[in-house]
Coordinates of C-alpha atoms (C1' of nucleotides) in Angstrom, one line a residue:
Chain A
M777 CA 0.1 0.0 0.1
A778 CA 3.2 2.3 -0.1
D779 CA 1.5 3.4 -3.5
D780 CA 2.9 6.8 -5.3
L781 CA -0.6 8.7 -5.3
N782 CA 0.1 9.9 -8.6
S783 CA 0.6 6.5 -10.2
V784 CA -3.1 5.8 -9.4
K785 CA -4.2 8.4 -11.5
T786 CA -1.9 7.8 -14.4
D787 CA -1.4 3.8 -15.1
S788 CA -5.1 3.2 -16.0
R789 CA -5.3 -0.7 -16.1
T790 CA -3.4 -2.6 -13.5
Y791 CA -4.9 -5.8 -11.7
H792 CA -4.3 -4.4 -8.7
H793 CA -6.4 -0.9 -8.5
G794 CA -4.3 0.9 -5.4
A795 CA -6.8 2.9 -4.4
L796 CA -9.8 0.6 -4.7
R797 CA -11.1 1.3 -0.9
E798 CA -11.6 5.2 -1.9
A799 CA -12.9 4.6 -5.4
L800 CA -15.8 2.3 -4.1
L801 CA -16.5 4.9 -1.3
D802 CA -16.6 7.5 -4.2
A803 CA -18.7 5.3 -6.2
A804 CA -21.1 4.4 -3.4
E805 CA -21.6 8.1 -2.6
A806 CA -22.5 9.0 -6.6
V807 CA -24.8 6.1 -6.3
I808 CA -26.8 7.2 -3.5
A809 CA -26.6 10.4 -4.7
E810 CA -28.4 9.8 -7.8
R811 CA -30.6 7.1 -6.9
G812 CA -31.1 8.1 -3.0
V813 CA -30.0 5.5 -0.3
D814 CA -32.4 2.8 -1.2
G815 CA -31.3 2.8 -4.5
F816 CA -27.9 1.4 -3.6
S817 CA -26.5 -1.5 -4.7
L818 CA -23.0 -3.0 -4.2
R819 CA -22.5 -4.6 -7.8
E820 CA -23.6 -1.0 -9.1
V821 CA -20.8 0.3 -7.2
A822 CA -18.3 -2.6 -8.0
R823 CA -19.5 -1.3 -11.6
R824 CA -18.7 1.9 -11.6
A825 CA -15.4 1.5 -9.9
G826 CA -14.8 -1.1 -12.6
V827 CA -14.3 -4.0 -10.7
S828 CA -15.7 -7.6 -10.5
P829 CA -18.6 -7.9 -7.9
S830 CA -16.8 -9.8 -5.5
A831 CA -14.2 -7.2 -5.3
P832 CA -15.8 -5.0 -2.3
A833 CA -15.7 -7.9 -0.1
H834 CA -11.5 -7.5 0.3
H835 CA -12.5 -4.1 1.8
F836 CA -15.4 -4.2 3.2
R837 CA -16.8 -7.2 4.2
D838 CA -20.3 -6.5 3.0
S839 CA -22.5 -4.0 1.5
R840 CA -23.4 -3.1 5.3
G841 CA -19.9 -2.7 5.9
L842 CA -19.2 -0.2 2.8
L843 CA -22.2 1.8 3.8
T844 CA -21.3 2.0 7.4
A845 CA -18.1 3.4 6.3
L846 CA -19.7 5.9 3.9
A847 CA -22.1 6.9 7.0
T848 CA -18.5 7.4 9.2
V849 CA -17.3 9.4 6.4
A850 CA -20.4 11.5 6.0
F851 CA -20.6 12.5 9.6
R852 CA -16.7 13.4 9.6
Q853 CA -18.0 15.9 6.9
F854 CA -20.7 17.0 8.8
G855 CA -18.8 17.8 11.9
D856 CA -16.4 19.7 9.6
A857 CA -18.9 21.6 8.6
L858 CA -20.4 22.7 12.2
E859 CA -17.0 23.5 13.1
A860 CA -16.5 25.4 10.5
A861 CA -19.7 27.3 10.9
D862 CA -19.0 28.0 14.7
V863 CA -18.7 31.8 14.3
G864 CA -20.2 34.9 15.5
A865 CA -19.8 37.7 18.0
T866 CA -22.1 36.0 20.7
R867 CA -22.7 32.7 21.5
M868 CA -26.3 32.8 20.2
D869 CA -24.9 33.8 16.8
C870 CA -22.1 30.7 16.9
I871 CA -25.6 28.2 17.4
R872 CA -27.4 29.8 14.8
S873 CA -24.6 29.7 12.5
Q874 CA -24.2 26.1 13.3
G875 CA -28.2 25.7 12.9
L876 CA -27.9 27.1 9.8
A877 CA -24.7 25.0 8.6
Y878 CA -26.5 22.0 9.9
V879 CA -29.5 22.7 7.6
R880 CA -27.7 23.4 4.6
F881 CA -25.7 20.4 4.9
A882 CA -28.8 18.4 5.0
L883 CA -29.9 20.1 1.8
T884 CA -26.8 19.6 -0.2
E885 CA -25.9 16.3 1.1
R886 CA -29.2 14.5 0.9
A887 CA -28.4 11.3 0.2
K888 CA -25.3 11.4 2.7
F889 CA -27.6 12.9 5.5
D890 CA -30.7 10.6 4.9
L891 CA -27.6 7.6 5.1
M892 CA -26.0 8.6 8.5
W893 CA -29.7 8.0 10.4
R894 CA -30.7 4.9 8.4
Y895 CA -29.4 3.0 11.0
S896 CA -30.8 -0.4 10.0
L897 CA -28.4 0.1 6.8
T898 CA -25.3 0.8 8.9
D899 CA -23.7 -1.1 11.9
S900 CA -24.6 0.8 14.5
N901 CA -21.7 -0.4 16.8
D902 CA -18.8 0.2 14.7
A903 CA -16.7 2.3 16.7
D904 CA -15.5 4.6 13.9
Y905 CA -19.1 5.3 13.1
R906 CA -20.4 5.8 16.7
E907 CA -17.0 8.3 17.1
A908 CA -17.8 10.4 14.2
G909 CA -21.6 10.7 15.3
R910 CA -20.7 11.6 18.6
R911 CA -18.0 14.4 17.8
A912 CA -20.6 15.9 15.6
F913 CA -22.8 16.2 18.3
L914 CA -20.1 17.4 20.8
I915 CA -19.1 20.4 18.5
L916 CA -22.9 21.7 19.1
D917 CA -22.9 20.8 22.6
R918 CA -19.6 22.5 23.5
R919 CA -21.0 25.6 22.2
M920 CA -24.2 25.3 24.0
R921 CA -22.7 25.1 27.7
G922 CA -20.6 28.3 26.7
E923 CA -19.2 29.6 30.1
Q924 CA -22.7 29.7 30.8
S925 CA -24.9 27.8 33.7
S926 CA -28.0 26.6 32.9
R927 CA -31.4 29.0 33.5
F928 CA -33.2 25.4 34.2
A929 CA -31.1 24.1 36.8
D930 CA -33.5 21.3 37.6
E931 CA -33.1 19.8 34.1
P932 CA -30.7 17.1 32.4
A933 CA -27.4 19.1 31.5
A934 CA -28.0 18.1 27.9
A935 CA -31.3 18.9 27.7
P936 CA -30.3 22.7 26.0
S937 CA -28.0 21.3 23.5
L938 CA -30.6 18.8 22.8
A939 CA -33.4 21.1 22.1
C940 CA -31.1 23.0 19.7
W941 CA -30.5 19.8 17.9
S942 CA -33.9 18.6 17.8
M943 CA -35.3 21.9 16.3
V944 CA -32.4 21.9 13.2
H945 CA -32.4 18.4 12.9
G946 CA -36.5 17.9 12.8
F947 CA -36.7 21.2 10.1
A948 CA -33.9 19.5 8.0
R949 CA -36.0 16.3 8.0
L950 CA -38.9 17.9 7.5
A951 CA -37.5 20.3 4.6
L952 CA -35.9 16.9 3.0
D953 CA -39.0 14.6 3.4
G954 CA -41.3 17.4 1.6
A955 CA -43.0 18.8 4.1
F956 CA -42.5 22.0 2.6
G957 CA -43.0 20.9 -0.9
S958 CA -41.5 18.5 -3.3
G959 CA -38.0 18.7 -4.5
P960 CA -35.0 20.6 -3.5
E961 CA -35.5 24.1 -4.4
A962 CA -39.2 24.3 -2.5
A963 CA -36.9 22.6 0.5
E964 CA -34.1 25.3 -0.1
R965 CA -36.4 28.0 -0.6
A966 CA -38.5 26.9 3.0
A967 CA -35.3 26.8 4.6
E968 CA -34.0 30.3 3.8
L969 CA -37.3 31.6 4.4
L970 CA -38.2 30.1 7.3
L971 CA -35.3 29.0 9.1
P972 CA -34.1 32.2 10.3
A973 CA -37.5 32.8 12.4
V974 CA -37.6 29.5 13.5
L975 CA -34.2 29.6 15.4
K976 CA -35.6 32.7 17.1
H977 CA -38.1 30.2 19.2
L978 CA -35.1 28.4 20.3
D979 CA -34.4 29.6 24.0
V980 CA -31.2 28.2 25.4
Chain B
M710 CA -70.0 -4.5 -1.6
A711 CA -73.4 -4.7 0.2
D712 CA -71.9 -7.4 2.3
D713 CA -73.3 -8.1 5.9
L714 CA -70.1 -7.4 7.9
N715 CA -70.4 -10.2 10.2
S716 CA -70.4 -12.6 7.6
V717 CA -66.8 -11.3 6.8
K718 CA -65.6 -12.8 10.0
T719 CA -67.7 -16.1 9.8
D720 CA -67.7 -17.6 6.6
S721 CA -64.0 -18.4 6.2
R722 CA -63.5 -19.2 2.2
T723 CA -65.3 -17.7 -0.1
Y724 CA -63.9 -16.8 -3.3
H725 CA -64.2 -13.1 -3.1
H726 CA -62.8 -12.2 0.4
G727 CA -65.5 -9.8 1.1
A728 CA -62.9 -7.3 3.0
L729 CA -59.6 -7.3 1.1
R730 CA -58.8 -4.3 1.5
E731 CA -58.8 -3.7 4.7
A732 CA -57.2 -7.1 5.3
L733 CA -54.5 -5.8 3.0
L734 CA -53.8 -2.9 5.0
D735 CA -53.8 -4.5 8.2
A736 CA -51.3 -7.2 6.8
A737 CA -49.3 -4.3 5.8
E738 CA -49.1 -2.8 8.7
A739 CA -48.3 -6.0 10.1
V740 CA -45.3 -6.9 8.0
I741 CA -43.8 -3.4 8.4
A742 CA -44.1 -3.4 12.2
E743 CA -42.2 -6.7 12.0
R744 CA -39.2 -5.9 9.4
G745 CA -39.1 -2.3 9.4
V746 CA -40.4 -0.2 6.4
D747 CA -37.5 -1.5 4.1
G748 CA -39.0 -4.9 4.8
F749 CA -42.3 -4.8 3.1
S750 CA -42.8 -6.6 0.0
L751 CA -46.3 -6.6 -1.8
R752 CA -46.0 -10.6 -2.0
E753 CA -45.8 -10.9 1.5
V754 CA -48.9 -9.0 2.3
A755 CA -50.5 -11.2 -0.2
R756 CA -49.3 -14.1 1.5
R757 CA -50.5 -13.1 4.9
A758 CA -53.9 -12.3 3.7
G759 CA -54.0 -15.5 2.1
V760 CA -54.7 -14.2 -1.5
S761 CA -52.9 -14.4 -4.4
P762 CA -49.9 -12.2 -5.5
S763 CA -52.1 -10.6 -7.9
A764 CA -54.9 -9.5 -6.0
P765 CA -53.9 -6.4 -4.0
A766 CA -53.7 -5.1 -7.5
H767 CA -57.4 -4.7 -8.1
H768 CA -57.6 -2.6 -4.6
F769 CA -54.2 -0.9 -4.9
R770 CA -52.9 -0.6 -8.1
D771 CA -49.5 -1.3 -7.1
S772 CA -46.9 -1.7 -4.4
R773 CA -46.9 2.1 -4.1
G774 CA -50.5 2.3 -4.1
L775 CA -51.0 0.1 -1.1
L776 CA -48.2 2.2 0.9
T777 CA -50.0 5.3 0.3
A778 CA -52.7 4.4 1.6
L779 CA -51.5 2.9 4.5
A780 CA -49.3 6.4 5.3
T781 CA -52.7 8.1 4.7
V782 CA -54.4 5.6 7.0
A783 CA -51.7 6.3 9.4
F784 CA -51.4 10.2 9.3
R785 CA -55.2 9.9 10.2
Q786 CA -54.3 8.0 13.2
F787 CA -51.8 10.3 14.1
G788 CA -53.9 13.4 13.6
D789 CA -56.2 11.5 15.9
A790 CA -53.7 11.3 18.5
L791 CA -52.6 15.0 18.0
E792 CA -56.2 16.1 18.4
A793 CA -57.0 13.5 21.3
A794 CA -53.8 15.2 23.2
D795 CA -54.8 18.9 22.6
V796 CA -55.7 19.4 26.3
G797 CA -54.2 21.5 29.3
A798 CA -55.2 24.4 31.6
T799 CA -53.3 26.8 29.4
R800 CA -52.3 26.7 25.6
M801 CA -48.6 26.0 26.8
D802 CA -50.2 23.2 28.3
C803 CA -52.0 21.9 25.3
I804 CA -48.9 22.7 23.0
R805 CA -46.7 20.3 25.1
S806 CA -49.2 17.9 26.0
Q807 CA -49.3 17.7 22.0
G808 CA -45.9 17.3 21.7
L809 CA -45.7 14.7 24.1
A810 CA -48.1 12.9 22.0
Y811 CA -46.4 13.4 18.8
V812 CA -43.3 11.5 20.2
R813 CA -45.2 8.9 22.2
F814 CA -47.0 8.4 18.6
A815 CA -43.5 8.1 16.7
L816 CA -42.0 5.6 19.3
T817 CA -45.0 3.2 19.8
E818 CA -45.9 3.1 16.0
R819 CA -42.4 3.2 14.9
A820 CA -43.0 1.3 11.5
K821 CA -46.0 3.4 11.1
F822 CA -44.2 6.7 11.5
D823 CA -41.2 6.0 9.3
L824 CA -43.5 5.3 6.7
M825 CA -45.4 8.6 7.0
W826 CA -42.4 10.6 6.2
R827 CA -41.0 8.2 3.5
Y828 CA -41.9 9.9 0.5
S829 CA -39.7 8.0 -2.2
L830 CA -41.9 5.1 -1.0
T831 CA -45.5 7.1 -1.1
D832 CA -47.4 8.8 -3.8
S833 CA -46.7 12.7 -2.5
N834 CA -49.2 14.1 -5.4
D835 CA -52.1 11.5 -3.8
A836 CA -54.8 13.6 -2.6
D837 CA -55.9 11.8 0.6
Y838 CA -52.3 11.3 1.7
R839 CA -51.6 15.2 1.6
E840 CA -54.8 16.2 2.8
A841 CA -54.5 13.7 6.0
G842 CA -50.7 15.2 6.8
R843 CA -52.4 18.8 6.1
R844 CA -54.8 17.9 8.7
A845 CA -52.2 16.6 11.3
F846 CA -50.4 19.8 11.1
L847 CA -53.3 22.1 11.3
I848 CA -54.2 20.8 14.5
L849 CA -50.9 21.7 16.6
D850 CA -50.9 24.9 14.1
R851 CA -54.4 26.1 15.6
R852 CA -53.5 25.9 18.7
M853 CA -50.1 27.6 18.4
R854 CA -51.8 30.5 17.0
G855 CA -54.6 30.4 19.9
E856 CA -56.0 34.1 20.2
Q857 CA -52.6 35.3 20.8
S858 CA -50.7 37.8 18.2
S859 CA -47.2 36.5 17.6
R860 CA -44.3 38.5 19.4
F861 CA -42.3 38.2 16.4
A862 CA -44.1 40.7 14.3
D863 CA -41.3 40.6 11.6
E864 CA -41.6 36.9 10.7
P865 CA -43.6 34.3 8.9
A866 CA -47.1 33.4 10.5
A867 CA -46.2 29.9 10.6
A868 CA -43.0 30.1 12.3
P869 CA -43.9 29.2 15.7
S870 CA -45.9 26.3 14.8
L871 CA -42.8 25.2 12.8
A872 CA -40.3 25.8 15.5
C873 CA -42.7 23.4 17.5
W874 CA -43.3 20.8 15.0
S875 CA -39.8 21.0 14.0
M876 CA -38.5 20.3 17.6
V877 CA -40.7 17.3 18.4
H878 CA -40.2 16.1 14.8
G879 CA -36.7 16.5 15.4
F880 CA -36.7 14.6 18.8
A881 CA -38.6 11.8 17.8
R882 CA -36.5 11.0 14.9
L883 CA -33.5 11.0 16.9
A884 CA -35.1 8.9 19.2
L885 CA -36.1 6.3 16.6
D886 CA -32.6 6.8 14.8
G887 CA -30.6 5.5 17.7
A888 CA -29.1 8.5 18.8
F889 CA -29.9 8.2 22.4
G890 CA -29.3 4.3 22.3
S891 CA -30.3 1.7 20.0
G892 CA -33.6 -0.2 20.5
P893 CA -37.1 0.9 21.5
E894 CA -36.4 1.1 25.4
A895 CA -33.3 3.4 25.3
A896 CA -35.7 5.4 23.1
E897 CA -38.3 5.3 25.4
R898 CA -36.6 6.0 28.4
A899 CA -34.7 9.1 26.9
A900 CA -38.2 10.4 25.8
E901 CA -39.2 10.0 29.4
L902 CA -36.1 11.6 31.4
L903 CA -35.5 14.5 28.4
L904 CA -38.3 15.5 26.0
P905 CA -40.4 17.2 29.2
A906 CA -36.9 19.6 29.5
V907 CA -36.0 20.1 26.2
L908 CA -39.7 21.2 25.2
K909 CA -38.7 23.9 28.0
H910 CA -36.4 25.5 25.3
L911 CA -39.3 26.1 22.9
D912 CA -40.4 29.9 23.3
V913 CA -43.4 30.3 21.6
Chain C
dT1134 C1' 21.5 -8.8 -7.0
dG1135 C1' 18.5 -13.1 -7.4
dT1136 C1' 15.1 -16.2 -5.9
dA1137 C1' 11.6 -18.5 -3.5
dC1138 C1' 7.5 -18.2 -1.4
dA1139 C1' 3.5 -15.9 1.3
dT1140 C1' 0.3 -12.9 1.1
dC1141 C1' -2.4 -10.0 -0.8
dA1142 C1' -6.0 -8.5 -3.8
dG1143 C1' -8.0 -9.0 -8.1
dT1144 C1' -11.4 -11.9 -11.4
dG1145 C1' -15.6 -14.1 -13.4
dA1146 C1' -18.9 -17.6 -13.3
dA1147 C1' -22.3 -19.3 -10.4
dC1148 C1' -25.8 -20.1 -6.8
dG1149 C1' -30.2 -19.3 -5.3
dC1150 C1' -33.5 -15.8 -3.7
dG1151 C1' -37.5 -12.8 -3.5
dC1152 C1' -39.6 -9.9 -6.2
dG1153 C1' -43.2 -6.6 -9.0
dT1154 C1' -45.9 -7.4 -12.6
dT1155 C1' -48.4 -9.7 -16.5
dC1156 C1' -51.7 -12.7 -18.2
dA1157 C1' -55.2 -15.4 -19.5
dC1158 C1' -58.7 -17.1 -16.4
dT1159 C1' -62.9 -18.2 -13.9
dG1160 C1' -66.1 -17.6 -9.9
dA1161 C1' -69.3 -15.1 -7.5
dT1162 C1' -72.4 -11.1 -7.7
dG1163 C1' -75.8 -8.0 -8.9
dT1164 C1' -79.0 -6.2 -12.4
dA1165 C1' -82.3 -5.2 -16.3
dC1166 C1' -85.6 -7.5 -18.2
Chain D
dT119 C1' -89.8 -15.3 -9.5
dG120 C1' -86.5 -16.7 -13.3
dT121 C1' -83.3 -16.2 -16.6
dA122 C1' -79.3 -13.9 -19.2
dC123 C1' -75.3 -11.3 -18.9
dA124 C1' -72.2 -7.9 -17.7
dT125 C1' -69.1 -6.6 -14.0
dC126 C1' -66.6 -7.4 -10.0
dA127 C1' -62.9 -9.5 -7.5
dG128 C1' -60.5 -13.0 -7.4
dT129 C1' -56.4 -17.3 -9.3
dG130 C1' -51.8 -19.1 -10.0
dA131 C1' -48.4 -19.5 -13.4
dA132 C1' -45.0 -17.5 -15.8
dC133 C1' -41.6 -13.6 -17.3
dG134 C1' -37.5 -11.4 -16.6
dC135 C1' -34.7 -9.1 -13.2
dG136 C1' -31.2 -7.8 -10.3
dC137 C1' -29.5 -8.6 -6.3
dG138 C1' -25.8 -10.4 -2.7
dT139 C1' -22.8 -13.6 -1.6
dT140 C1' -19.6 -17.7 -2.5
dC141 C1' -16.1 -20.2 -4.9
dA142 C1' -12.1 -21.6 -7.0
dC143 C1' -8.8 -19.2 -9.2
dT144 C1' -4.3 -15.8 -10.4
dG145 C1' -1.7 -11.8 -11.0
dA146 C1' 0.8 -8.3 -8.5
dT147 C1' 4.0 -7.3 -4.7
dG148 C1' 6.7 -7.4 -0.8
dT149 C1' 9.9 -9.7 2.3
dA150 C1' 13.6 -13.2 4.0
dC151 C1' 17.4 -15.4 2.7

DNA sequence: TGTACATCAGTGAACGCGCGTTCACTGATGTAC
DNA sequence: TGTACATCAGTGAACGCGCGTTCACTGATGTAC
């Protein structure tokens, strides 16, 4: 595996692919982006990667394995997006900015976002997968906790974070699932128009 | 179809089933409850209803038709549950009560709730389906609007309702999708423990 | 520097499967006269 | 009240499909000596 990365691009047909794992993840991403998560098939992914149907098994035991790996990648990108959005003059600004980024990610990476939460398709015991999900939540959670102590002393510590997470998650899902009209455009328009107003009703 | 309903139960094997439509819907509900929405198959449903694989086509054009009908039924039951929960001394009590009912429905009727929002599996143009979904939303929306005028004069009128809807919907989805631990018990425990505290952060 | 060999990463044919849908059909029902 | 017939609601065999996975295999790579 000490492959020169350039050679991967250049020598076109060797018996050993050289970067098949990544190629399969890319292909899988393309497939679900085009056909939706339910349209995923291992054979189709292999086909796109130009490889026999049994090749993926060497890198990801089975189809669930591949999807779990892809969901993990997706959660990492998602976490990165939240982290990048954690900016603003005040704590509340940061929170709102993260909320917008949350929904934007869901709407631009529809299929990946779907997959991240389709736990019937992934191995929810996979350590990397769990860790990637946990990290994403903690980015928001850390900002929510901030310096300030909760005004709601009698409640579980995670409640404010969870309230925020629930609201943006719910909004994103409703948008994706066509509650604001079907098609990506309708969802994006709704998000632009409504989400800022909706976030005003979050009290944390 | 002027069938005596009692006879449906009693004479066991006639060529004409007599209430096949309902039997198929029941069977479909059982199938997705056992196997999840992805485990649905038209043949399996026909099998359980004790009928040939092509029989369902007479009542529901195809498999999407059946699922759309089932989703419609589900949305009606969901609406009924919200309506029944719309009780309390204050407006806010009613809202909270509806929120709890929302999540309870999602957790007890997992598969049906899943199906309601899986719009890749249903015909989202179906009039009954749309109407049933709309009605459910309006039950919450009516209570949210109440007598009182919004304190947020500059925002879209639907924003408070949508904020509430998003929060409970998001919470329900996170619970269902295993964010609070996998398995129904974990989800229910989390809902009991966290949901009331989460709802305190809704400002409407 | 050369060689033997283990290991790794692929091939491609084959398996068995369950699926949705179509098709020509038939049994039961209800209605017109 | 009896009969002819249209319509409705089923049957069941057959279709073609794409799927995930297994299997015995082989080509390429890297390492020990």
